[in-house]
mmCIF file with all atom_site columns, C-alpha atoms in Angstrom:
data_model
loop_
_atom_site.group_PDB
_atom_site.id
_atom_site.type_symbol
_atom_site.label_atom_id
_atom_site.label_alt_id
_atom_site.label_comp_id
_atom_site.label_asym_id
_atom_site.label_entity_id
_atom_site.label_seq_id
_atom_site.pdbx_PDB_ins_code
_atom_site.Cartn_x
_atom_site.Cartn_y
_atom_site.Cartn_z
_atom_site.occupancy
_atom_site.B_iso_or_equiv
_atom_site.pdbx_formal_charge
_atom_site.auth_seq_id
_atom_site.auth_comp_id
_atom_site.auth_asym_id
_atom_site.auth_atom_id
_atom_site.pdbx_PDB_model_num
ATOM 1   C CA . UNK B 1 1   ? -65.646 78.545  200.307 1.00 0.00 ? 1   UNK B CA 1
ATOM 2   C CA . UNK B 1 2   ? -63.667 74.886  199.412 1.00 0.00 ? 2   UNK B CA 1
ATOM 3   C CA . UNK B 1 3   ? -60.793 73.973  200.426 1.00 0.00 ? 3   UNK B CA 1
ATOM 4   C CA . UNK B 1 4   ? -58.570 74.724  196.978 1.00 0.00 ? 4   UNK B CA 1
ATOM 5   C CA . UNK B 1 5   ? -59.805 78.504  197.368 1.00 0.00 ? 5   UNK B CA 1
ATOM 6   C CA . UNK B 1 6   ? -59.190 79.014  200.824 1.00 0.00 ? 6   UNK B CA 1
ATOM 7   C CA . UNK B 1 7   ? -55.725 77.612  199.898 1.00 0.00 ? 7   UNK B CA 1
ATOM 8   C CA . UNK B 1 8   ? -54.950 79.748  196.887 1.00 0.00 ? 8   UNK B CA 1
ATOM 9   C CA . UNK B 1 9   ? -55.972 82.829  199.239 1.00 0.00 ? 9   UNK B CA 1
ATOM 10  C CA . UNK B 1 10  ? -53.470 81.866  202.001 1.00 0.00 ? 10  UNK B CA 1
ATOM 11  C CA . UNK B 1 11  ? -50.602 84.343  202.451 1.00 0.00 ? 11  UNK B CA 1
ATOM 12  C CA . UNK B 1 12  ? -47.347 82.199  201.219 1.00 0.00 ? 12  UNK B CA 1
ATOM 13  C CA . UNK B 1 13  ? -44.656 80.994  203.654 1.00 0.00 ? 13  UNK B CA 1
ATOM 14  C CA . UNK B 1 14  ? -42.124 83.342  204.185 1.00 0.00 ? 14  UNK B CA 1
ATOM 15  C CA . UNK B 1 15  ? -38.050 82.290  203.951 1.00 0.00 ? 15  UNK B CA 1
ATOM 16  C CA . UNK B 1 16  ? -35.043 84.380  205.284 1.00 0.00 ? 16  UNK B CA 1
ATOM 17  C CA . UNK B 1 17  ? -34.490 84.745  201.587 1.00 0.00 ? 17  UNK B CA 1
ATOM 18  C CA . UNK B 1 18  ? -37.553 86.434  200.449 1.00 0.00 ? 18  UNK B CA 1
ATOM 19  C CA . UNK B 1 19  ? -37.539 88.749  203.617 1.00 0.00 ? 19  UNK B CA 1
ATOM 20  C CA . UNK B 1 20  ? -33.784 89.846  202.659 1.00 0.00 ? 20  UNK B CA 1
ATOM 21  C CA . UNK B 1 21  ? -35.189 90.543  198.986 1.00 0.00 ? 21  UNK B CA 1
ATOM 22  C CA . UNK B 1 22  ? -38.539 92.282  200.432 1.00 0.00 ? 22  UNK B CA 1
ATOM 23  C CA . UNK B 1 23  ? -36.211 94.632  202.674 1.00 0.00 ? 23  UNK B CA 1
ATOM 24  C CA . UNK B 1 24  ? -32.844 95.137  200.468 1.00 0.00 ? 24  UNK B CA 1
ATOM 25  C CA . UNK B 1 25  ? -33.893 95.518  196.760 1.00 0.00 ? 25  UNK B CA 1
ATOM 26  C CA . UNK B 1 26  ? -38.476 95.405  196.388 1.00 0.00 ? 26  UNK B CA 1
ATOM 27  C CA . UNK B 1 27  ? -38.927 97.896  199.700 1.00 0.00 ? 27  UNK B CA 1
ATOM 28  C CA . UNK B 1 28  ? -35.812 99.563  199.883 1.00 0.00 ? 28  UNK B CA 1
ATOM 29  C CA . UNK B 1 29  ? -36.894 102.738 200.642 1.00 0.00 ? 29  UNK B CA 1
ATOM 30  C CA . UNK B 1 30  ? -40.797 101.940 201.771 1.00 0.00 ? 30  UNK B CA 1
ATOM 31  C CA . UNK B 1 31  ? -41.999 103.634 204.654 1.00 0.00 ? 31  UNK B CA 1
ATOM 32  C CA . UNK B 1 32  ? -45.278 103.021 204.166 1.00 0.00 ? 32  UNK B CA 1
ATOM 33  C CA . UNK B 1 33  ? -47.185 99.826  205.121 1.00 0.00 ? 33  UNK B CA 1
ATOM 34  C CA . UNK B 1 34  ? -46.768 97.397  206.985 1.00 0.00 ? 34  UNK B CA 1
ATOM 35  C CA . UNK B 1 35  ? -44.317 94.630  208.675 1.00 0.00 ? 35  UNK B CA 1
ATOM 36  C CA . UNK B 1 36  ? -45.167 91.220  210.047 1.00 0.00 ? 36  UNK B CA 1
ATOM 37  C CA . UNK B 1 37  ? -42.889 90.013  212.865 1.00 0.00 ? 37  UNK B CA 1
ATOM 38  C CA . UNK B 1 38  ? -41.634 87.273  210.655 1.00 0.00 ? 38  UNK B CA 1
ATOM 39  C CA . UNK B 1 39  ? -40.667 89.495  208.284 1.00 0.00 ? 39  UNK B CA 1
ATOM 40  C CA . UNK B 1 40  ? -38.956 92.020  210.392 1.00 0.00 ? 40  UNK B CA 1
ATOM 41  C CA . UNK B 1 41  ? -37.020 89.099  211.992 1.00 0.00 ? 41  UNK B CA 1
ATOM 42  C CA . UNK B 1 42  ? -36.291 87.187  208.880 1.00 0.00 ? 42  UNK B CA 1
ATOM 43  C CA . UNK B 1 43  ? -34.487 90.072  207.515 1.00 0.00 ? 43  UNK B CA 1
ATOM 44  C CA . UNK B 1 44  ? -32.670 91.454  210.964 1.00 0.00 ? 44  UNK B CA 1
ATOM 45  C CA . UNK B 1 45  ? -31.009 88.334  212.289 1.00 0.00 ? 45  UNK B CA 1
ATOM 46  C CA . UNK B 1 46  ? -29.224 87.285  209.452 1.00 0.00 ? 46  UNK B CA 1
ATOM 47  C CA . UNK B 1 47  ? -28.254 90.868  208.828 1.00 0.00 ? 47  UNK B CA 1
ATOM 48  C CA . UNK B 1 48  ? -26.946 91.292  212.041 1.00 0.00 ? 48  UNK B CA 1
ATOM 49  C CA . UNK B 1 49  ? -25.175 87.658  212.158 1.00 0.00 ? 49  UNK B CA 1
ATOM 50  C CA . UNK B 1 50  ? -23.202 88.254  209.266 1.00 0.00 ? 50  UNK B CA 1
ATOM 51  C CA . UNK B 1 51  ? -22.338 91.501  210.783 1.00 0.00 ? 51  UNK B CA 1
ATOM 52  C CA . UNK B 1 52  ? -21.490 90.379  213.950 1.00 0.00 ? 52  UNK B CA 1
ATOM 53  C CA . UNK B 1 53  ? -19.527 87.265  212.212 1.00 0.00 ? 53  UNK B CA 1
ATOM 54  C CA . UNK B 1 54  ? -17.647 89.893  210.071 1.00 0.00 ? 54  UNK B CA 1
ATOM 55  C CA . UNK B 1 55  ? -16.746 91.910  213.258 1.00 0.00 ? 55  UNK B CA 1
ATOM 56  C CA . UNK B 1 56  ? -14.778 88.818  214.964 1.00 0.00 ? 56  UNK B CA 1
ATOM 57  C CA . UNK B 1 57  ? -13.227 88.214  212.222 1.00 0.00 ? 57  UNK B CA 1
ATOM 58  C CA . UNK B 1 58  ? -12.144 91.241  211.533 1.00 0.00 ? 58  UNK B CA 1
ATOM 59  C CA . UNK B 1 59  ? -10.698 91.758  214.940 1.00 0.00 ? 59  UNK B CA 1
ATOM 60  C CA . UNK B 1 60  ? -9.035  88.561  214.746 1.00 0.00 ? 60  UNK B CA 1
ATOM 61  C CA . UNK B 1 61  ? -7.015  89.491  211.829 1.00 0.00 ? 61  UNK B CA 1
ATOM 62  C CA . UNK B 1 62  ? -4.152  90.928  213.926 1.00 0.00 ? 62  UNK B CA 1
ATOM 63  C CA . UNK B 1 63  ? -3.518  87.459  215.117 1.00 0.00 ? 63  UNK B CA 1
ATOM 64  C CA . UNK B 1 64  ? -2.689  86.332  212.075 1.00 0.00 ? 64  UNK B CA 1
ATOM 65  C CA . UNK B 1 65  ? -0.495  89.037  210.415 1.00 0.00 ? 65  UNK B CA 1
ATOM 66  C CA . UNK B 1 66  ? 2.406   91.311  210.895 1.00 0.00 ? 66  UNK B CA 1
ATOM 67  C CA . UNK B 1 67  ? 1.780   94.162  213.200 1.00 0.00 ? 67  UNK B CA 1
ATOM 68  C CA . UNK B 1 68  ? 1.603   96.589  210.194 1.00 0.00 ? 68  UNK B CA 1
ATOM 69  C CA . UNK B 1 69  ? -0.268  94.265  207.854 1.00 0.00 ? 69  UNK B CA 1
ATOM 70  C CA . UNK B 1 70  ? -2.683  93.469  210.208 1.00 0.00 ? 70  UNK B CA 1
ATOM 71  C CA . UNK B 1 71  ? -3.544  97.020  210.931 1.00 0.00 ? 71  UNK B CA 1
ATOM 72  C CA . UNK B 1 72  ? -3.803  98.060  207.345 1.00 0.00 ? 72  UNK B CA 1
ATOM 73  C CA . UNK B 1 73  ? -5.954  95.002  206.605 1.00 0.00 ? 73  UNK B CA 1
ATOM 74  C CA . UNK B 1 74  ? -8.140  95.768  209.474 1.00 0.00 ? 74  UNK B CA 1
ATOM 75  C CA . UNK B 1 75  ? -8.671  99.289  208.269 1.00 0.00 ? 75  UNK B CA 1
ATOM 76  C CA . UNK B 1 76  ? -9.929  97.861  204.793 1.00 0.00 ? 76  UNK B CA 1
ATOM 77  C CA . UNK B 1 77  ? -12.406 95.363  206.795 1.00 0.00 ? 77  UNK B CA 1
ATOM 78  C CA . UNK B 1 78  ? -13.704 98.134  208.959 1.00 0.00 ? 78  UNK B CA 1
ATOM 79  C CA . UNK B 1 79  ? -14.090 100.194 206.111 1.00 0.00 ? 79  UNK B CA 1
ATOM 80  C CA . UNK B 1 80  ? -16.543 97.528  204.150 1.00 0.00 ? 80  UNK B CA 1
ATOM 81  C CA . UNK B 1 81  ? -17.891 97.169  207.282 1.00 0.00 ? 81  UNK B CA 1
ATOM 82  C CA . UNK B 1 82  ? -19.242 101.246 208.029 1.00 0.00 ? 82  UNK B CA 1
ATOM 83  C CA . UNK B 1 83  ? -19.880 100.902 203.762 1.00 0.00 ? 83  UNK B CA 1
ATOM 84  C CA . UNK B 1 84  ? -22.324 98.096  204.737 1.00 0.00 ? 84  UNK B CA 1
ATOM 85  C CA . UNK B 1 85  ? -24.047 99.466  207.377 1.00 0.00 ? 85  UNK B CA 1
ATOM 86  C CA . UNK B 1 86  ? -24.762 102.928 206.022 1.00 0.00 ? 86  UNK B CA 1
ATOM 87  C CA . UNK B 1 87  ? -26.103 100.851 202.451 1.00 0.00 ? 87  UNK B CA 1
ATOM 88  C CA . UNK B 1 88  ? -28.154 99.029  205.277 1.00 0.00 ? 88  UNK B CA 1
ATOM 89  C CA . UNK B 1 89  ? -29.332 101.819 207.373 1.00 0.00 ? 89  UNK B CA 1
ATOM 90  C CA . UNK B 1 90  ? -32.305 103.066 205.552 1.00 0.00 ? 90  UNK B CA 1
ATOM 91  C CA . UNK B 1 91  ? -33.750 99.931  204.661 1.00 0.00 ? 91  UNK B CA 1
ATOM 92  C CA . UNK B 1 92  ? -33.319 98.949  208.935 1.00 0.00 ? 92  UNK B CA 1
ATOM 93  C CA . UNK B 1 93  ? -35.043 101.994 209.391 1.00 0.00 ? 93  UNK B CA 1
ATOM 94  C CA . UNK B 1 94  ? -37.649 101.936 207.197 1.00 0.00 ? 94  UNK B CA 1
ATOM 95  C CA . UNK B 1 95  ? -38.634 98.342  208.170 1.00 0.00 ? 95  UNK B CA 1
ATOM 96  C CA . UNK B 1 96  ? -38.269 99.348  211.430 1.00 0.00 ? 96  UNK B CA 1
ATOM 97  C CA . UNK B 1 97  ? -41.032 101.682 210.688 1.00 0.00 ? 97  UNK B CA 1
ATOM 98  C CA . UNK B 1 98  ? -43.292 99.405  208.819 1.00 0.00 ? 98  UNK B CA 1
ATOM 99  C CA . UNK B 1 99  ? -43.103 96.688  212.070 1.00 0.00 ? 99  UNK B CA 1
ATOM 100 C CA . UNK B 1 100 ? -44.390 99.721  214.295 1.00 0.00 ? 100 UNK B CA 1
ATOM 101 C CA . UNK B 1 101 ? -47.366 100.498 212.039 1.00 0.00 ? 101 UNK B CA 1
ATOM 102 C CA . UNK B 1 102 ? -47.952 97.042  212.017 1.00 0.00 ? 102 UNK B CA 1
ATOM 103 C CA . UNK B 1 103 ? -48.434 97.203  215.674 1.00 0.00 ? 103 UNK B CA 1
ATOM 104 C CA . UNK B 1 104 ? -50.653 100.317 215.180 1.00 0.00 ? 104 UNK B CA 1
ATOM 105 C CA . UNK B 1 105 ? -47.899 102.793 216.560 1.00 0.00 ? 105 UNK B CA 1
ATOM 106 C CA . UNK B 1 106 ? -46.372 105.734 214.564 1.00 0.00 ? 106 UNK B CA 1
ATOM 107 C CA . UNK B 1 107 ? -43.569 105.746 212.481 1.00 0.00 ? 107 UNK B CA 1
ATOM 108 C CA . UNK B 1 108 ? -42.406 108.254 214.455 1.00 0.00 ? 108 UNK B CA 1
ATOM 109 C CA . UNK B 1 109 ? -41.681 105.867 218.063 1.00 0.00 ? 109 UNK B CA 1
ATOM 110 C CA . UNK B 1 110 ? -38.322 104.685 215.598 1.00 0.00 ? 110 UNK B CA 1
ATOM 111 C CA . UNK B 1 111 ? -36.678 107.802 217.082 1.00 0.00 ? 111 UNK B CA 1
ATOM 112 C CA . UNK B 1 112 ? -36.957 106.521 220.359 1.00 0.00 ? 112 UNK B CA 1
ATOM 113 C CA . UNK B 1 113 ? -33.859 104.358 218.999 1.00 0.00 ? 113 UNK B CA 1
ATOM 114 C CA . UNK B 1 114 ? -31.744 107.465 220.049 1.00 0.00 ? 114 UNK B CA 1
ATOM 115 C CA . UNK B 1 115 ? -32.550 107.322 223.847 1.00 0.00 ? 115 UNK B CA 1
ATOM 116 C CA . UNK B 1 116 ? -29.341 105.190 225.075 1.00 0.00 ? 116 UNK B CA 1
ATOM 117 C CA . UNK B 1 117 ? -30.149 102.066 225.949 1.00 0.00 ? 117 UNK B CA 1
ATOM 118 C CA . UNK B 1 118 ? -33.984 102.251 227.356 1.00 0.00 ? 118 UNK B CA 1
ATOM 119 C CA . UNK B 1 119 ? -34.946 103.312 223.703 1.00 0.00 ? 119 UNK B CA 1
ATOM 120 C CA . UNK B 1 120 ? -33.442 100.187 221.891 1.00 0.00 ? 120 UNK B CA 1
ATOM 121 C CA . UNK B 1 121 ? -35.223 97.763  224.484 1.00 0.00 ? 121 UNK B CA 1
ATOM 122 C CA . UNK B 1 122 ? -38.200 99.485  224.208 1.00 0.00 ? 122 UNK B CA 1
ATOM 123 C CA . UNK B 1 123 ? -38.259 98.978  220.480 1.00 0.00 ? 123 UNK B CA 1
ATOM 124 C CA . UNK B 1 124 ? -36.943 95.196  220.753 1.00 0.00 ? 124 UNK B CA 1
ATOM 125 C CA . UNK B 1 125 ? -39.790 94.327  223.049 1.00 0.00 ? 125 UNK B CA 1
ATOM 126 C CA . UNK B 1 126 ? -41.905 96.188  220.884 1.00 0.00 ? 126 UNK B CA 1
ATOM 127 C CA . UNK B 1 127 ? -40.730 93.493  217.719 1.00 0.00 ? 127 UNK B CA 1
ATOM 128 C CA . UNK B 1 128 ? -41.519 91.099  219.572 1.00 0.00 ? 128 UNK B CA 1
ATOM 129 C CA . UNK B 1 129 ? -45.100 91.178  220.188 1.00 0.00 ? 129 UNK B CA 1
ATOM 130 C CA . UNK B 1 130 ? -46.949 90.039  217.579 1.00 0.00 ? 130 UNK B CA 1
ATOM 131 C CA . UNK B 1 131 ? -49.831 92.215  215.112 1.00 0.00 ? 131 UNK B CA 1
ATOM 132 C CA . UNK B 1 132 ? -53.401 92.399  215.678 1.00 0.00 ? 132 UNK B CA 1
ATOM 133 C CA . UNK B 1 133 ? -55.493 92.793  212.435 1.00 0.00 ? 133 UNK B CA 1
ATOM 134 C CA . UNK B 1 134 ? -56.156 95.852  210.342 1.00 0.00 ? 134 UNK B CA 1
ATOM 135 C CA . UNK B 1 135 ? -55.267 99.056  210.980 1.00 0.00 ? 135 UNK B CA 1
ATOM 136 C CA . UNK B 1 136 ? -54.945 102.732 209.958 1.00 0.00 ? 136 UNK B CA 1
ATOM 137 C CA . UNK B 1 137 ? -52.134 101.410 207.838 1.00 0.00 ? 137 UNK B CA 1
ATOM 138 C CA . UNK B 1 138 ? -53.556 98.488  206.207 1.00 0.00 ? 138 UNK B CA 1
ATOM 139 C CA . UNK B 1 139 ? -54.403 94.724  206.477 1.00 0.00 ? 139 UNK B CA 1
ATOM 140 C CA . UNK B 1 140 ? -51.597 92.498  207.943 1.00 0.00 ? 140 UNK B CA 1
ATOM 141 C CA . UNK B 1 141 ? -49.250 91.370  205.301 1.00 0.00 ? 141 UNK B CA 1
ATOM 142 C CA . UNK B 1 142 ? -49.390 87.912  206.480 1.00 0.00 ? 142 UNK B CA 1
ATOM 143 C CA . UNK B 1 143 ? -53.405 87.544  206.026 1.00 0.00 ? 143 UNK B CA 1
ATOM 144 C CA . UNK B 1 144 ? -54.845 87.194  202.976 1.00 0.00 ? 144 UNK B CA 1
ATOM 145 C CA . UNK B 1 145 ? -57.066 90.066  201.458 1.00 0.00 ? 145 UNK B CA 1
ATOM 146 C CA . UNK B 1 146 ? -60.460 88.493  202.253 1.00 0.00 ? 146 UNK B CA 1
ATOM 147 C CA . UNK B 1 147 ? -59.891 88.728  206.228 1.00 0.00 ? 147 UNK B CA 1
#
């Protein structure tokens, strides 16, 4: 194989903007498949900085108003806030699902998200180790189809 097929087969680069598209509007709803690591953490840490970012702000609004303006104005953040994250929920979840097939475990390991505490860390370290190749669900999505 030359060099200008082997490049042409290579899996493109991924951007924090192509993993937000991938997860929010092409695999919305896609449970099946697979993952990569990059993907999974392109997509989460700018979701969750913006959230986070939205959050202080929205709890430092009572600094800057009237007692009774700030509360109503905080109600209307924190209400576009819970809007957000129940829009976001089933795409977390179902890329949370497509990362632990990538590792080769079941779909089903995302409810150990419900066990306080133990259940999230065992997930997070879970993201963080990286894919081995094919599996029952597939090829990596970072390798191109001739691996």
């Amino acid at each position: 194989m030359n060099d200008s097929t082997q490049a042409n087969n290579a899996p493109a680069p991924w951007s924090i903007r192509k993993a937000l598209v991938s997860v929010y509007l092409a695999r919305y709803c896609r449970f099946e498949g697979r993952a990569s690591r990059k993907e999974f953490w392109y997509a989460v840490l700018p979701t969750l900085t913006v959230i986070i970012l939205y959050s202080v702000a929205m709890n430092s609004v009572p600094l800057f108003l009237a007692e009774q303006a700030g509360f109503i104005v905080r109600m209307v953040m924190l209400t576009l806030l819970l809007v957000a994250v129940v829009m976001a929920l089933i795409p977390w979840i179902a890329l949370l699902v497509r990362r632990l097939h990538d590792m080769g475990l079941s779909g089903g390991f995302a409810l150990v998200i419900l066990v306080p505490w133990v259940g999230r860390l065992f997930l997070l370290v879970c993201c963080l180790f990286p894919s081995e190749g094919a599996n029952k669900w597939g090829r990596r999505s970072d390798e191109p189809a001739e691996w």
